[in-house]
Coordinates of C-alpha atoms in Angstrom, one line a residue:
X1 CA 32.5 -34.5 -6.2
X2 CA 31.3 -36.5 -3.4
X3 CA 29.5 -40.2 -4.7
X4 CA 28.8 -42.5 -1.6
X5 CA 26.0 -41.8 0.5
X6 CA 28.6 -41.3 3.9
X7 CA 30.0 -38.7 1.5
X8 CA 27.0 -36.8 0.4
X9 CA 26.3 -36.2 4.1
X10 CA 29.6 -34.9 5.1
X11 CA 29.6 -32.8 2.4
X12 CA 26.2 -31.6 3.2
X13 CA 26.6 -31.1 6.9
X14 CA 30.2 -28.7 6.0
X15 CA 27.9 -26.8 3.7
X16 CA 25.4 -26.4 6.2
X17 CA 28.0 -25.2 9.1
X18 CA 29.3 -23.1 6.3
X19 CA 26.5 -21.2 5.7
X20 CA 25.8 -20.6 9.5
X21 CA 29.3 -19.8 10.0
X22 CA 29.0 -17.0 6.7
X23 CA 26.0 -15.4 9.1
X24 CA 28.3 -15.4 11.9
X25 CA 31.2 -13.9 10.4
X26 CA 29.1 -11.6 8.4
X27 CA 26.1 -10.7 9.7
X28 CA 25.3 -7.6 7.2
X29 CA 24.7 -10.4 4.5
X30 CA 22.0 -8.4 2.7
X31 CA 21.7 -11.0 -0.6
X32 CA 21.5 -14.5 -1.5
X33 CA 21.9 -16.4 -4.9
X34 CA 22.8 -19.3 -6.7
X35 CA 25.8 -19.2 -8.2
X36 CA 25.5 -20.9 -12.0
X37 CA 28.6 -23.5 -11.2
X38 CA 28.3 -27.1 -12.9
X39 CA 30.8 -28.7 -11.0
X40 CA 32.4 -28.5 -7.8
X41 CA 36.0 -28.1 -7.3
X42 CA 37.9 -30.3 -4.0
X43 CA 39.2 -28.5 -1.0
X44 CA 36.9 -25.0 -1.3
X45 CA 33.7 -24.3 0.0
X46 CA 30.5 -23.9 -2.1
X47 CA 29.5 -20.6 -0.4
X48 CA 30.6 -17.4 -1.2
X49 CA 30.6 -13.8 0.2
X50 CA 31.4 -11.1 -1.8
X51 CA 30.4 -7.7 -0.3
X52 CA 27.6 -8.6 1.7
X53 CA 26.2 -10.9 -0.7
X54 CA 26.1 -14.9 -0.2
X55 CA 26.1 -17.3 -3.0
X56 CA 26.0 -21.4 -2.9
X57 CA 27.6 -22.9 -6.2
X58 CA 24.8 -24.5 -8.1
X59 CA 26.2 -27.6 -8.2
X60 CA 26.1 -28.6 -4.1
X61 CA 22.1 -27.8 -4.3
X62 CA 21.2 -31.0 -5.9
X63 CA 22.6 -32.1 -2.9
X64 CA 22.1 -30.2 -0.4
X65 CA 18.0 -29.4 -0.3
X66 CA 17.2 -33.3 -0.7
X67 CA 19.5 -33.2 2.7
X68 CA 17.9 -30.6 4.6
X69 CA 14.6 -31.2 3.8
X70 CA 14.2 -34.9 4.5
X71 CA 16.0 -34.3 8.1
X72 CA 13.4 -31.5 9.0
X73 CA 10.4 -34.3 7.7
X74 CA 12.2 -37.0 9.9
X75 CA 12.1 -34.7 12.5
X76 CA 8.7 -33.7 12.1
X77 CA 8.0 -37.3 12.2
X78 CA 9.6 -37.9 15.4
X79 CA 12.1 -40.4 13.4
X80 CA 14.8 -38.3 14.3
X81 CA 16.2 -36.1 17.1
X82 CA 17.7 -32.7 16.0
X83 CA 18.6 -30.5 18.8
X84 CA 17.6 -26.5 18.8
X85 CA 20.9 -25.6 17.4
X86 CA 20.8 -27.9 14.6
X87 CA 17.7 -27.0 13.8
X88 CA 17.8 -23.4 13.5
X89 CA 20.6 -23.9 11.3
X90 CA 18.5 -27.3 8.4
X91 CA 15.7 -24.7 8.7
X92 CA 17.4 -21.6 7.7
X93 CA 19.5 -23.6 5.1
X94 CA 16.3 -25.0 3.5
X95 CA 14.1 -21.4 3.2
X96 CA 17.0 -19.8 1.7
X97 CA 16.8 -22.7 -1.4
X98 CA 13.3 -23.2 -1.2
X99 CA 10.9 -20.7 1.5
X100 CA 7.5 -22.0 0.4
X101 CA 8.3 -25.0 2.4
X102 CA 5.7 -24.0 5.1
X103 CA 6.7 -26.8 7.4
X104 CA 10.1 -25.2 7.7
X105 CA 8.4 -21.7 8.3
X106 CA 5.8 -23.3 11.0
X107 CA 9.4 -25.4 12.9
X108 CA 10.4 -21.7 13.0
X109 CA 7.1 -20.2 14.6
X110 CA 7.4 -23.3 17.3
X111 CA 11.2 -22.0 17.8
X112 CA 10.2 -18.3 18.2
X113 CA 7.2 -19.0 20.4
X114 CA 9.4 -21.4 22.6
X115 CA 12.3 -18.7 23.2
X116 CA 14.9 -20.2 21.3
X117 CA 14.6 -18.0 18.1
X118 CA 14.7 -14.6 18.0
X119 CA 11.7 -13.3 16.2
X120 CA 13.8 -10.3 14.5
X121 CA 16.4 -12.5 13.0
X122 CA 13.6 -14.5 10.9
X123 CA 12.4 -11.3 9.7
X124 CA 16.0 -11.0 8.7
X125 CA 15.9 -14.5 7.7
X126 CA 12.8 -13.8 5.3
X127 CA 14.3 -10.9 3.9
X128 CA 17.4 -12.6 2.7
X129 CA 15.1 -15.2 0.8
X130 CA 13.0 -13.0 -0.5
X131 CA 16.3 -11.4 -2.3
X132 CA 16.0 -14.8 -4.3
X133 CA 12.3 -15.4 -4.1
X134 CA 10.5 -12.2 -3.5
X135 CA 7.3 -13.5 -4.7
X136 CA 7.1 -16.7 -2.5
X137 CA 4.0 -16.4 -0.5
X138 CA 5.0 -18.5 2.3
X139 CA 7.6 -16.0 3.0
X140 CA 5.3 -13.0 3.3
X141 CA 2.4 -14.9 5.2
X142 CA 4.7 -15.9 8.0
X143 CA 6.8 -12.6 8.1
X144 CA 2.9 -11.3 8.9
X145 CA 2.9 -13.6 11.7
X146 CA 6.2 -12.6 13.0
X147 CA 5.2 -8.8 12.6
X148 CA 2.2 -10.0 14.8
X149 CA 3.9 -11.5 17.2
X150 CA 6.4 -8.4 18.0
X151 CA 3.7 -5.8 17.9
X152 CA 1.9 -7.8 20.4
X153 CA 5.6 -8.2 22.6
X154 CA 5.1 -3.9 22.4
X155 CA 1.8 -3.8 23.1
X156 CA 2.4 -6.3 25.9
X157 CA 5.5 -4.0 27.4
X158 CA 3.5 -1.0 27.4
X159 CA 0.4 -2.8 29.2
X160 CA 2.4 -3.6 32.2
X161 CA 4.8 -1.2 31.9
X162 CA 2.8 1.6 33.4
X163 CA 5.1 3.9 35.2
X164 CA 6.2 0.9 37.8
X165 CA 6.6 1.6 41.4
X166 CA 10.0 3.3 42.0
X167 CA 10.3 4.4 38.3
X168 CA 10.6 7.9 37.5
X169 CA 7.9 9.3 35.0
X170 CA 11.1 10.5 33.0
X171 CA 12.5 6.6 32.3
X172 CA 8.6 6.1 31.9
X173 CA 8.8 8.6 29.0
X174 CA 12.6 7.5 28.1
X175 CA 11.3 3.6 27.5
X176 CA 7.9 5.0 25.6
X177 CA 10.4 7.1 23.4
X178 CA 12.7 4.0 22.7
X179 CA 9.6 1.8 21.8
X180 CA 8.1 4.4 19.4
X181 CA 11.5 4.1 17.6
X182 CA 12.5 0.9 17.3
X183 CA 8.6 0.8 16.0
X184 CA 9.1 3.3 13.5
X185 CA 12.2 1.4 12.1
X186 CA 10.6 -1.9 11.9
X187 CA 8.4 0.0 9.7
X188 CA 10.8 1.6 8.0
X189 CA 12.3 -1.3 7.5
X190 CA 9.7 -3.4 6.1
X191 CA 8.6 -0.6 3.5
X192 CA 12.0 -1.0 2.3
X193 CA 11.1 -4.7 1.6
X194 CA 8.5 -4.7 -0.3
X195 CA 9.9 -1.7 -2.1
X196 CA 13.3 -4.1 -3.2
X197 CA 10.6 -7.1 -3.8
X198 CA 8.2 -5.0 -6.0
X199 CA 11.6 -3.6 -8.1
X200 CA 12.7 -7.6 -8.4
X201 CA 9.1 -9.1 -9.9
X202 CA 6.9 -7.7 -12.1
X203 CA 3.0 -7.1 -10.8
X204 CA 4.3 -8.8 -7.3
X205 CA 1.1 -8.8 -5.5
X206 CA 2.1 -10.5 -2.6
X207 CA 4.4 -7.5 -1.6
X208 CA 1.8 -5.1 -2.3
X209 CA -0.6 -6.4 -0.1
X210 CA 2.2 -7.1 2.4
X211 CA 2.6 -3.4 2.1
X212 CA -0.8 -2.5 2.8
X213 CA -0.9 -4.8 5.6
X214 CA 2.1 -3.1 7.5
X215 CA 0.1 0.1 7.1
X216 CA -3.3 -0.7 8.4
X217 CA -1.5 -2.6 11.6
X218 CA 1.8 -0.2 12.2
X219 CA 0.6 3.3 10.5
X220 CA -3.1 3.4 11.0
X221 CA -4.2 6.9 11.5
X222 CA -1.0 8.1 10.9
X223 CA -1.5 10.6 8.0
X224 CA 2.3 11.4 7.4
X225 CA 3.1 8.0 6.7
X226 CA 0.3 7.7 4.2
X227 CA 1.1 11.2 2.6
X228 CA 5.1 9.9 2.6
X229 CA 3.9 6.6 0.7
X230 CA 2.0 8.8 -2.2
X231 CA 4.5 11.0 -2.2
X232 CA 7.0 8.5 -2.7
X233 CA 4.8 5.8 -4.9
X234 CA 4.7 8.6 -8.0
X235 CA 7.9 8.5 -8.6
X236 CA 7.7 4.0 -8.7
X237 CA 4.5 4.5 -10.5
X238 CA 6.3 6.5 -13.3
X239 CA 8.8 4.1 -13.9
X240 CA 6.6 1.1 -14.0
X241 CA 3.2 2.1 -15.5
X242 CA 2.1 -1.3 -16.4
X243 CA 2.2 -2.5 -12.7
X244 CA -1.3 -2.8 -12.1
X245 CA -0.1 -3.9 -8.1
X246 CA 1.5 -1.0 -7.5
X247 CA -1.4 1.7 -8.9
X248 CA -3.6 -0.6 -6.5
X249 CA -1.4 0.6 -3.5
X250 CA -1.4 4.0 -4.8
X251 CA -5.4 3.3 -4.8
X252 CA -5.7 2.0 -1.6
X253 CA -3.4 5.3 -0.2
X254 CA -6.1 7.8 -1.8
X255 CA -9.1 6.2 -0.2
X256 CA -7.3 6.3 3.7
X257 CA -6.2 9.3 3.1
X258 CA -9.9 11.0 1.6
X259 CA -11.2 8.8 4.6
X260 CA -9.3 10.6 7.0
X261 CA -10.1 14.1 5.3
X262 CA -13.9 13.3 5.5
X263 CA -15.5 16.2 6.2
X264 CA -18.6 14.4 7.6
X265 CA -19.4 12.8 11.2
X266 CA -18.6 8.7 10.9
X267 CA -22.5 8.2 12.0
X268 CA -23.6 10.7 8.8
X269 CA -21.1 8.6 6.1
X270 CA -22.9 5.4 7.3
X271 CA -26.3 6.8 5.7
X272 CA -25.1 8.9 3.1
X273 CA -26.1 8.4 -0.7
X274 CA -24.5 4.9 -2.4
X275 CA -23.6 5.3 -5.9
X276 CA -26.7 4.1 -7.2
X277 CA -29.0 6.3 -4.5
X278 CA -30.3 9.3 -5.4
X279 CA -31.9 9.8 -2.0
X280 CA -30.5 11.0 0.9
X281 CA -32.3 11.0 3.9
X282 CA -33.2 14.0 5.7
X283 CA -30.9 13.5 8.9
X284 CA -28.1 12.9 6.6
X285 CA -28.5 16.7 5.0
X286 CA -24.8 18.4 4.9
X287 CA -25.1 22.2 5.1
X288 CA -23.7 24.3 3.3
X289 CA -21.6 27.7 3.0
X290 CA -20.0 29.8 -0.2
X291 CA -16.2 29.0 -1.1
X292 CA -15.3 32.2 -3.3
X293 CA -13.0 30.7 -5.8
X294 CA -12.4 33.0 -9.3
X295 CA -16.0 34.5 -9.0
X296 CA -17.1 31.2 -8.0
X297 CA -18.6 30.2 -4.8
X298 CA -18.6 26.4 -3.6
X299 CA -21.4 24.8 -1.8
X300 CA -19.7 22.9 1.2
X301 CA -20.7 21.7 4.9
X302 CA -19.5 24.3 7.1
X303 CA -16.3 24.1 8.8
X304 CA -13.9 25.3 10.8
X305 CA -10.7 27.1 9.7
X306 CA -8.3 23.7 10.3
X307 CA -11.2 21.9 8.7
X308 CA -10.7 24.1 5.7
X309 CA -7.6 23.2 5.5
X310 CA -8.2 19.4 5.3
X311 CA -11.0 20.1 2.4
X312 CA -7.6 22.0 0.6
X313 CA -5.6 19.0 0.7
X314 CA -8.4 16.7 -0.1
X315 CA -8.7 18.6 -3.1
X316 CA -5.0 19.0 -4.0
X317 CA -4.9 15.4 -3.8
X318 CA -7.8 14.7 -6.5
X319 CA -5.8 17.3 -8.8
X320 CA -2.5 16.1 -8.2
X321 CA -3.2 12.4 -9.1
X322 CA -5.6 13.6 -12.3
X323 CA -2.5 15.5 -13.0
X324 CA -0.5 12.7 -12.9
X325 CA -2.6 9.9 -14.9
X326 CA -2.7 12.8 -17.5
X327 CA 1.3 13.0 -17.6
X328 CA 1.5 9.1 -18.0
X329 CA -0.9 9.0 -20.4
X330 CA 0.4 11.1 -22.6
X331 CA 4.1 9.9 -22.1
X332 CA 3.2 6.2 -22.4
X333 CA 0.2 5.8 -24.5
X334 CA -1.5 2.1 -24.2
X335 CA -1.0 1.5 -21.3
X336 CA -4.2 -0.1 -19.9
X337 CA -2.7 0.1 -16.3
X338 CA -2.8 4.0 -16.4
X339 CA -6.5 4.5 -17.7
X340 CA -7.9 2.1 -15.5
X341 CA -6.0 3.9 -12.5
X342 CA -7.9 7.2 -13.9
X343 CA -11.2 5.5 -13.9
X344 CA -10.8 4.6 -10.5
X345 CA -9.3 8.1 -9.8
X346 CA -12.2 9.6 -11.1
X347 CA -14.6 7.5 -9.4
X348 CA -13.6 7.8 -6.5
X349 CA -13.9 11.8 -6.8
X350 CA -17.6 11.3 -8.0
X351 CA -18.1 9.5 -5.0
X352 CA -17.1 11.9 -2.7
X353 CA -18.5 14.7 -4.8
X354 CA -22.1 12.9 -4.4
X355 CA -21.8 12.3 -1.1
X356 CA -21.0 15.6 0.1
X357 CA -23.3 17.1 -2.4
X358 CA -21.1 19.6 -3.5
X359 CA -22.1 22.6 -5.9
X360 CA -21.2 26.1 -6.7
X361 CA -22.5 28.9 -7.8
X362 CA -21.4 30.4 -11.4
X363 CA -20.5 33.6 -12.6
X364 CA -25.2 34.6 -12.9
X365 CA -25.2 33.3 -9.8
X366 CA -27.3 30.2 -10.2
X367 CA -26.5 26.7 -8.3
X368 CA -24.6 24.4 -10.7
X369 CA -23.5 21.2 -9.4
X370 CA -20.2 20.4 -9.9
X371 CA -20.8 18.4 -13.3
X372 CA -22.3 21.7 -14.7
X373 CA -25.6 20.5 -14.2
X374 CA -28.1 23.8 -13.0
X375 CA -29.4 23.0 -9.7
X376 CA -33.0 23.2 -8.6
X377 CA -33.8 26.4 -6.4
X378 CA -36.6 26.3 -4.2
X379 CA -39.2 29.0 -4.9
X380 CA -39.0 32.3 -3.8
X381 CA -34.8 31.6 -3.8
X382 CA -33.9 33.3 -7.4
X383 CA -30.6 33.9 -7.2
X384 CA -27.6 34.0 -4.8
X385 CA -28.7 37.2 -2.4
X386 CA -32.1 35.0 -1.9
X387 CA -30.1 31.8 -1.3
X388 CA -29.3 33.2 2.9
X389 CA -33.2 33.1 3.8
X390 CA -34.1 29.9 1.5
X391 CA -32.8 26.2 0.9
X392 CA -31.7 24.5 -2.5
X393 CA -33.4 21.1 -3.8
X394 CA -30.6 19.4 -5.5
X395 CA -32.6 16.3 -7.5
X396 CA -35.3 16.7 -5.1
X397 CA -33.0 16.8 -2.3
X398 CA -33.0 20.3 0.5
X399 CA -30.0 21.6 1.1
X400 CA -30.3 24.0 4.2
X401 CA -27.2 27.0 3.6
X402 CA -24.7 29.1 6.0
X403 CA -23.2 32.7 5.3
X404 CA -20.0 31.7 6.3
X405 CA -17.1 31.9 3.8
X406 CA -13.9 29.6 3.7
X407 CA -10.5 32.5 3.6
X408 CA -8.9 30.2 1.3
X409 CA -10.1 30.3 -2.5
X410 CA -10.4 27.3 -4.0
X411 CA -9.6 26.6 -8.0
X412 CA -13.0 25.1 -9.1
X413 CA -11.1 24.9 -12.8
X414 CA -8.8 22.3 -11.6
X415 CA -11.1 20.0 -10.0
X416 CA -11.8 16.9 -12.0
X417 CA -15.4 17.0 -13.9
X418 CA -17.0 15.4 -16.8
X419 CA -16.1 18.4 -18.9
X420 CA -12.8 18.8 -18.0
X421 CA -12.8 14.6 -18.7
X422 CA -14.2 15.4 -21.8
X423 CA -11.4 18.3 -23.1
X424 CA -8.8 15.4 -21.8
X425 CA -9.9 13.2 -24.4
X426 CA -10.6 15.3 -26.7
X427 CA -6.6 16.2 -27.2
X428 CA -5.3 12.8 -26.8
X429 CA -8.2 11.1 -29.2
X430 CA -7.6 13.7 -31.6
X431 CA -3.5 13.8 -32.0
X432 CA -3.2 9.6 -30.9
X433 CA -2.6 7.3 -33.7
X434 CA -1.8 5.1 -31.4
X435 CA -4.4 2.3 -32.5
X436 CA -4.2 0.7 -28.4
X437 CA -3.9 4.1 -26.9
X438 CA -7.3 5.0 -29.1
X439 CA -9.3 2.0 -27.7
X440 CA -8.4 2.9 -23.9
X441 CA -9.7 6.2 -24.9
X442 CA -13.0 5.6 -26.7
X443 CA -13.2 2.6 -23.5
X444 CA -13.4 5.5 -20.9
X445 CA -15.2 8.2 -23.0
X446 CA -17.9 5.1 -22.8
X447 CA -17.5 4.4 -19.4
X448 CA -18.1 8.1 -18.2
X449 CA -21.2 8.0 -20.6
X450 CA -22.7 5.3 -19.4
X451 CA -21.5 4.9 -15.7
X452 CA -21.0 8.6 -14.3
X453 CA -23.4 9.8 -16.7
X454 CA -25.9 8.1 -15.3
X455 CA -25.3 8.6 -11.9
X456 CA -25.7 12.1 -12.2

């Protein structure tokens, strides 16, 4: 083990050049670690690679972070001259033992934005530390940055790439296709790594919202993604149902995704009912048509047969997530995690159900609102044959109505509702001695009593 000061800084510096030279020789490295290794042994290298995966002996770090880090602050200082190549190599040395040393990550930015770093390899870079560190926040804010910075290298290309003189509108096409790729791997790619992060730490919130920043700046709009991402989030979800982080994500896919299905105009949701409201002005008045579902019809605006369509999914995607709060609840009583991710569930189909004013017409053919609540009829409108020539006051509110009918019936039954809320607890309060699983219960029987209930 070295003891002088000339030989801490040889050592150091062949630690260094062996680390760059491990990328080199290796660059599918997909995993870094510290190695538990008290002391050193003469004549063999500190770093390891073992199937993609690089490890630095315990022992060397004492000495080799002080190293790295006080040449990047001399440098920083202007006390000492480091040339590029030296530099990318103290820099990348020092995130992979410590990345929430921001001055290293901001050397890096000044590298990228000069040309002599590659902005892909420090998303590489990042990766690799976040492997060791996936919760370090330095990390994820400047992988943002770099994100930034390619996206606006695309958006730049595609600007001034506009079908150049001599170019055929095939290579046009050709270079659009390529850029939509390489796109959609980068995001690919970058789901994958908050995915691995998320598995590594516990409630890591700084990948989650890493996550949900990926999607609102490389998938907005894009409905597949956001279907893919619930899709694939149940099964996480079920295997970590105290992760309050990840049922945020999940949370945050629902409300894109019932934005996107919105059934009315943008200008109409701007001065439709809050929660609190139970006013809606006249020019905000959604009209209506009969959805026969199991001798049921459904008061909705009227739409067209793909916008049907939407209002099915919308719908399956209420059931299927009260569906699966249900499941986890029952398979993993007292979890807080999982009733709080059902209030919000259940909220948010409230909200929408308020919004859009939706009610149906039961089996005697009177308006009920969706909570079971009978709905006010204007006079002269008695019953359902009446209900073509006449409007519906719905808490003082007129609802104008259309004949037309939606093809597709609609399972009212499986819709959340506070009776269907109440039957829920019901079973689980009555079989659960589970005394935590009993106080998340009673907690939510209260909240829809004193929150929905009142709303209605």
């Amino acid at each position: 083990m070295a003891d002088s000061q000339s030989e801490v800084d040889v050592l150091v510096q062949r630690v260094v050049k062996d680390i760059t030279n491990a990328f080199k020789r290796n660059p599918n490295i997909d995993e870094f670690g510290v190695i538990p290794c008290p002391e050193g042994r003469y004549n063999r290298s500190p770093i390891v690679v073992v199937e993609n995966k690089l490890g630095v002996e315990s022992w060397c770090v004492k000495f080799l972070l002080p190293y790295v880090h006080n040449k990047l602050l001399l440098y920083r200082q202007r006390k000492h001259r480091l040339d590029k190549e030296a530099l990318v190599d103290i820099t990348s040395t020092l995130l992979l033992l410590n990345p929430d040393f921001t001055t290293a990550w901001n050397v890096r930015k000044e590298l990228i934005q000069s040309g002599v770093l590659n902005a892909e390899k420090d998303l590489y870079l990042g990766k690799l530390a976040l492997t060791k560190f996936p919760k370090s926040p330095e990390t994820w804010i400047h992988r943002r940055w770099v994100l930034q910075q390619i996206l606006m290298r695309y958006s730049a290309a595609d600007g001034s790439g506009k079908q150049s003189e001599g170019e055929t509108e095939q290579a046009d096409v050709e270079r659009n296709q390529q850029s939509s790729y390489q796109l959609a791997q980068m995001l690919h790619q970058e789901l994958k790594v908050c995915s691995d992060a998320a598995c590594s730490y516990p409630s890591n919130y700084n990948a989650w919202s890493h996550r949900i920043w990926v999607l609102q700046h490389m998938a907005k709009g894009n409905i597949k993604v956001f279907h893919d991402e619930l899709s694939t989030m149940r099964q996480w979800v079920s295997m970590h149902v105290s992760d309050h982080s990840g049922f945020h994500y999940r949370q945050y896919l629902l409300k894109e995704l019932i934005e996107e299905f919105s059934l009315t105009p943008a200008p109409s949701r701007k001065c439709s009912p809050q929660h609190h409201s139970r006013t809606v002005p006249n020019n905000c008045l959604l009209r209506s048509i009969n959805v026969l579902a199991n001798g049921e019809q459904l008061g909705i605006e009227t739409m067209d047969e793909d916008k049907e369509l939407e209002l099915a999914k919308l719908f399956e995607l209420f059931y299927q997530e009260m569906e699966l709060c249900s499941d986890l609840i029952r398979s993993f009583p007292g979890h807080e995690t999982l009733w709080s991710h059902r209030r919000h569930v259940f909220y948010l189909w409230h909200q929408w159900r308020w919004e859009h004013q939706l009610y149906y017409f039961d089996s005697n053919g009177e308006a009920v609102l969706h909570n079971g609540d009978t709905a006010q009829l204007k006079p002269g409108a008695q019953s359902r044959e009446d209900w073509g020539a006449g409007t519906m006051e719905v808490d003082g509110i007129a609802l104008p109505r259309d004949s037309k009918r939606l093809k597709r019936g609609l399972r009212l039954s499986s819709l959340p509702s506070l009776s269907s809320e109440s039957t829920f607890l019901s079973a689980i309060l009555d079989r659960q001695c589970n005394p935590e699983q009993r106080h998340f219960g009673l907690a939510y029987k209260k909240w829809l009593d004193s929150v929905i209930g009142k709303e209605l």
